[in-house]
Amino acid sequence: MRKKLDRRKKYTRKVLKESLIALLADDKPISAVTVKEICERADINRSTFYMHFSDPYDLLDHIESEIIEDMVAHLSHYRFTIEEESLKMTQKLLEYIAENRFLFQTLLVKNKDPAFEKRLMEVARRFMMSTVYHMNEADSRYLSTFVVSGAIHVIKDWLENDMDLPPEKMAALINRFANHGMSRLY
């Protein structure tokens, strides 16, 4: 009986998440999304929604937190002490984004959620700062902010252009820009 309830709870949360993402993908801002709309799309009662989430913002926060947790777990498998491994990590990150294309296009490009973008930046900065050696903390923080914000905007552009380059090529570009700046663009 317990497994059946857990399965039902997982299904309910899944359809609620999918419904909110679908509404956001239709260029509806989170501020205009109602619980009623989410429930109608999910074919779930409002009371069921409130058993899981307090409002659409709570649901969105839950979705974003799951993505961040999943990404951290995904990236934790890699070490970034040498440039080749950094390239592999960037490629794996872009592959993850490609696999979850609809979510990232919705949250980063269509919905332009600054909170989600900031959370992504914090994850990337944390991984990057752990590899910057021989630099004081302030310089390391500013360098990682500079590099990561540029990389996120490149990724957003890549998503807006329907991922016109494969993840491997995008990873090579981002790493080349980060490691060599404008000194070795070509």
PDB file of N, CA, C and O in Angstrom, residues 40-72:
ATOM      1  N   GLU A  40      -5.918  22.429 -13.991  1.00  0.00           N
ATOM      2  CA  GLU A  40      -6.700  22.049 -15.179  1.00  0.00           C
ATOM      3  C   GLU A  40      -5.823  21.311 -16.181  1.00  0.00           C
ATOM      4  O   GLU A  40      -6.218  20.288 -16.733  1.00  0.00           O
ATOM      5  N   ARG A  41      -4.635  21.816 -16.407  1.00  0.00           N
ATOM      6  CA  ARG A  41      -3.718  21.185 -17.350  1.00  0.00           C
ATOM      7  C   ARG A  41      -3.266  19.818 -16.851  1.00  0.00           C
ATOM      8  O   ARG A  41      -3.095  18.892 -17.630  1.00  0.00           O
ATOM      9  N   ALA A  42      -3.072  19.684 -15.545  1.00  0.00           N
ATOM     10  CA  ALA A  42      -2.597  18.431 -14.955  1.00  0.00           C
ATOM     11  C   ALA A  42      -3.741  17.452 -14.685  1.00  0.00           C
ATOM     12  O   ALA A  42      -3.488  16.284 -14.390  1.00  0.00           O
ATOM     13  N   ASP A  43      -4.988  17.946 -14.772  1.00  0.00           N
ATOM     14  CA  ASP A  43      -6.167  17.153 -14.433  1.00  0.00           C
ATOM     15  C   ASP A  43      -6.075  16.678 -12.979  1.00  0.00           C
ATOM     16  O   ASP A  43      -6.262  15.497 -12.663  1.00  0.00           O
ATOM     17  N   ILE A  44      -5.780  17.628 -12.111  1.00  0.00           N
ATOM     18  CA  ILE A  44      -5.600  17.392 -10.677  1.00  0.00           C
ATOM     19  C   ILE A  44      -6.479  18.401  -9.929  1.00  0.00           C
ATOM     20  O   ILE A  44      -6.624  19.548 -10.363  1.00  0.00           O
ATOM     21  N   ASN A  45      -7.041  18.006  -8.804  1.00  0.00           N
ATOM     22  CA  ASN A  45      -7.817  18.930  -7.976  1.00  0.00           C
ATOM     23  C   ASN A  45      -6.912  19.972  -7.335  1.00  0.00           C
ATOM     24  O   ASN A  45      -5.760  19.690  -7.018  1.00  0.00           O
ATOM     25  N   ARG A  46      -7.488  21.139  -7.090  1.00  0.00           N
ATOM     26  CA  ARG A  46      -6.729  22.201  -6.415  1.00  0.00           C
ATOM     27  C   ARG A  46      -6.277  21.757  -5.033  1.00  0.00           C
ATOM     28  O   ARG A  46      -5.169  22.060  -4.605  1.00  0.00           O
ATOM     29  N   SER A  47      -7.140  21.043  -4.323  1.00  0.00           N
ATOM     30  CA  SER A  47      -6.763  20.583  -2.978  1.00  0.00           C
ATOM     31  C   SER A  47      -5.552  19.650  -3.045  1.00  0.00           C
ATOM     32  O   SER A  47      -4.703  19.663  -2.150  1.00  0.00           O
ATOM     33  N   THR A  48      -5.463  18.860  -4.106  1.00  0.00           N
ATOM     34  CA  THR A  48      -4.305  17.982  -4.294  1.00  0.00           C
ATOM     35  C   THR A  48      -3.060  18.825  -4.529  1.00  0.00           C
ATOM     36  O   THR A  48      -1.991  18.525  -3.988  1.00  0.00           O
ATOM     37  N   PHE A  49      -3.176  19.870  -5.326  1.00  0.00           N
ATOM     38  CA  PHE A  49      -2.049  20.769  -5.554  1.00  0.00           C
ATOM     39  C   PHE A  49      -1.526  21.299  -4.217  1.00  0.00           C
ATOM     40  O   PHE A  49      -0.335  21.254  -3.941  1.00  0.00           O
ATOM     41  N   TYR A  50      -2.456  21.779  -3.378  1.00  0.00           N
ATOM     42  CA  TYR A  50      -2.056  22.396  -2.111  1.00  0.00           C
ATOM     43  C   TYR A  50      -1.501  21.386  -1.106  1.00  0.00           C
ATOM     44  O   TYR A  50      -0.844  21.777  -0.147  1.00  0.00           O
ATOM     45  N   MET A  51      -1.729  20.117  -1.334  1.00  0.00           N
ATOM     46  CA  MET A  51      -1.108  19.094  -0.486  1.00  0.00           C
ATOM     47  C   MET A  51       0.392  19.009  -0.771  1.00  0.00           C
ATOM     48  O   MET A  51       1.165  18.553   0.069  1.00  0.00           O
ATOM     49  N   HIS A  52       0.805  19.454  -1.963  1.00  0.00           N
ATOM     50  CA  HIS A  52       2.198  19.342  -2.390  1.00  0.00           C
ATOM     51  C   HIS A  52       2.943  20.681  -2.414  1.00  0.00           C
ATOM     52  O   HIS A  52       4.131  20.739  -2.103  1.00  0.00           O
ATOM     53  N   PHE A  53       2.250  21.743  -2.810  1.00  0.00           N
ATOM     54  CA  PHE A  53       2.889  23.043  -2.991  1.00  0.00           C
ATOM     55  C   PHE A  53       1.977  24.148  -2.484  1.00  0.00           C
ATOM     56  O   PHE A  53       0.751  24.005  -2.497  1.00  0.00           O
ATOM     57  N   SER A  54       2.570  25.267  -2.110  1.00  0.00           N
ATOM     58  CA  SER A  54       1.753  26.369  -1.583  1.00  0.00           C
ATOM     59  C   SER A  54       1.227  27.288  -2.687  1.00  0.00           C
ATOM     60  O   SER A  54       0.164  27.892  -2.534  1.00  0.00           O
ATOM     61  N   ASP A  55       1.978  27.413  -3.794  1.00  0.00           N
ATOM     62  CA  ASP A  55       1.570  28.271  -4.904  1.00  0.00           C
ATOM     63  C   ASP A  55       2.461  27.963  -6.111  1.00  0.00           C
ATOM     64  O   ASP A  55       3.382  27.147  -6.006  1.00  0.00           O
ATOM     65  N   PRO A  56       2.209  28.578  -7.265  1.00  0.00           N
ATOM     66  CA  PRO A  56       3.052  28.314  -8.446  1.00  0.00           C
ATOM     67  C   PRO A  56       4.533  28.623  -8.225  1.00  0.00           C
ATOM     68  O   PRO A  56       5.402  27.932  -8.759  1.00  0.00           O
ATOM     69  N   TYR A  57       4.835  29.636  -7.427  1.00  0.00           N
ATOM     70  CA  TYR A  57       6.238  29.975  -7.150  1.00  0.00           C
ATOM     71  C   TYR A  57       6.925  28.850  -6.380  1.00  0.00           C
ATOM     72  O   TYR A  57       8.089  28.544  -6.631  1.00  0.00           O
ATOM     73  N   ASP A  58       6.204  28.259  -5.443  1.00  0.00           N
ATOM     74  CA  ASP A  58       6.744  27.133  -4.676  1.00  0.00           C
ATOM     75  C   ASP A  58       7.024  25.950  -5.603  1.00  0.00           C
ATOM     76  O   ASP A  58       8.068  25.300  -5.500  1.00  0.00           O
ATOM     77  N   LEU A  59       6.105  25.693  -6.514  1.00  0.00           N
ATOM     78  CA  LEU A  59       6.286  24.615  -7.496  1.00  0.00           C
ATOM     79  C   LEU A  59       7.495  24.908  -8.384  1.00  0.00           C
ATOM     80  O   LEU A  59       8.339  24.035  -8.605  1.00  0.00           O
ATOM     81  N   LEU A  60       7.619  26.138  -8.867  1.00  0.00           N
ATOM     82  CA  LEU A  60       8.759  26.512  -9.704  1.00  0.00           C
ATOM     83  C   LEU A  60      10.066  26.374  -8.930  1.00  0.00           C
ATOM     84  O   LEU A  60      11.053  25.849  -9.455  1.00  0.00           O
ATOM     85  N   ASP A  61      10.064  26.800  -7.690  1.00  0.00           N
ATOM     86  CA  ASP A  61      11.259  26.672  -6.860  1.00  0.00           C
ATOM     87  C   ASP A  61      11.637  25.199  -6.694  1.00  0.00           C
ATOM     88  O   ASP A  61      12.817  24.847  -6.747  1.00  0.00           O
ATOM     89  N   HIS A  62      10.650  24.350  -6.521  1.00  0.00           N
ATOM     90  CA  HIS A  62      10.898  22.908  -6.391  1.00  0.00           C
ATOM     91  C   HIS A  62      11.516  22.346  -7.675  1.00  0.00           C
ATOM     92  O   HIS A  62      12.475  21.576  -7.620  1.00  0.00           O
ATOM     93  N   ILE A  63      10.987  22.749  -8.821  1.00  0.00           N
ATOM     94  CA  ILE A  63      11.519  22.300 -10.116  1.00  0.00           C
ATOM     95  C   ILE A  63      12.979  22.744 -10.263  1.00  0.00           C
ATOM     96  O   ILE A  63      13.852  21.954 -10.615  1.00  0.00           O
ATOM     97  N   GLU A  64      13.229  24.011  -9.995  1.00  0.00           N
ATOM     98  CA  GLU A  64      14.584  24.547 -10.123  1.00  0.00           C
ATOM     99  C   GLU A  64      15.547  23.865  -9.161  1.00  0.00           C
ATOM    100  O   GLU A  64      16.678  23.545  -9.530  1.00  0.00           O
ATOM    101  N   SER A  65      15.107  23.620  -7.942  1.00  0.00           N
ATOM    102  CA  SER A  65      15.963  22.944  -6.957  1.00  0.00           C
ATOM    103  C   SER A  65      16.321  21.538  -7.412  1.00  0.00           C
ATOM    104  O   SER A  65      17.467  21.101  -7.250  1.00  0.00           O
ATOM    105  N   GLU A  66      15.358  20.836  -7.982  1.00  0.00           N
ATOM    106  CA  GLU A  66      15.634  19.486  -8.490  1.00  0.00           C
ATOM    107  C   GLU A  66      16.665  19.520  -9.616  1.00  0.00           C
ATOM    108  O   GLU A  66      17.554  18.676  -9.671  1.00  0.00           O
ATOM    109  N   ILE A  67      16.533  20.484 -10.510  1.00  0.00           N
ATOM    110  CA  ILE A  67      17.492  20.611 -11.617  1.00  0.00           C
ATOM    111  C   ILE A  67      18.888  20.891 -11.065  1.00  0.00           C
ATOM    112  O   ILE A  67      19.865  20.267 -11.491  1.00  0.00           O
ATOM    113  N   ILE A  68      18.983  21.812 -10.130  1.00  0.00           N
ATOM    114  CA  ILE A  68      20.279  22.167  -9.545  1.00  0.00           C
ATOM    115  C   ILE A  68      20.886  20.958  -8.829  1.00  0.00           C
ATOM    116  O   ILE A  68      22.069  20.652  -9.018  1.00  0.00           O
ATOM    117  N   GLU A  69      20.100  20.248  -8.030  1.00  0.00           N
ATOM    118  CA  GLU A  69      20.594  19.049  -7.329  1.00  0.00           C
ATOM    119  C   GLU A  69      21.080  18.003  -8.317  1.00  0.00           C
ATOM    120  O   GLU A  69      22.144  17.398  -8.125  1.00  0.00           O
ATOM    121  N   ASP A  70      20.312  17.805  -9.371  1.00  0.00           N
ATOM    122  CA  ASP A  70      20.683  16.822 -10.385  1.00  0.00           C
ATOM    123  C   ASP A  70      21.966  17.231 -11.094  1.00  0.00           C
ATOM    124  O   ASP A  70      22.853  16.415 -11.340  1.00  0.00           O
ATOM    125  N   MET A  71      22.092  18.518 -11.382  1.00  0.00           N
ATOM    126  CA  MET A  71      23.284  19.011 -12.057  1.00  0.00           C
ATOM    127  C   MET A  71      24.517  18.886 -11.160  1.00  0.00           C
ATOM    128  O   MET A  71      25.585  18.487 -11.622  1.00  0.00           O
ATOM    129  N   VAL A  72      24.377  19.212  -9.881  1.00  0.00           N
ATOM    130  CA  VAL A  72      25.493  19.084  -8.946  1.00  0.00           C
ATOM    131  C   VAL A  72      25.927  17.629  -8.857  1.00  0.00           C
ATOM    132  O   VAL A  72      27.128  17.324  -8.898  1.00  0.00           O
TER     133      VAL A  72
END
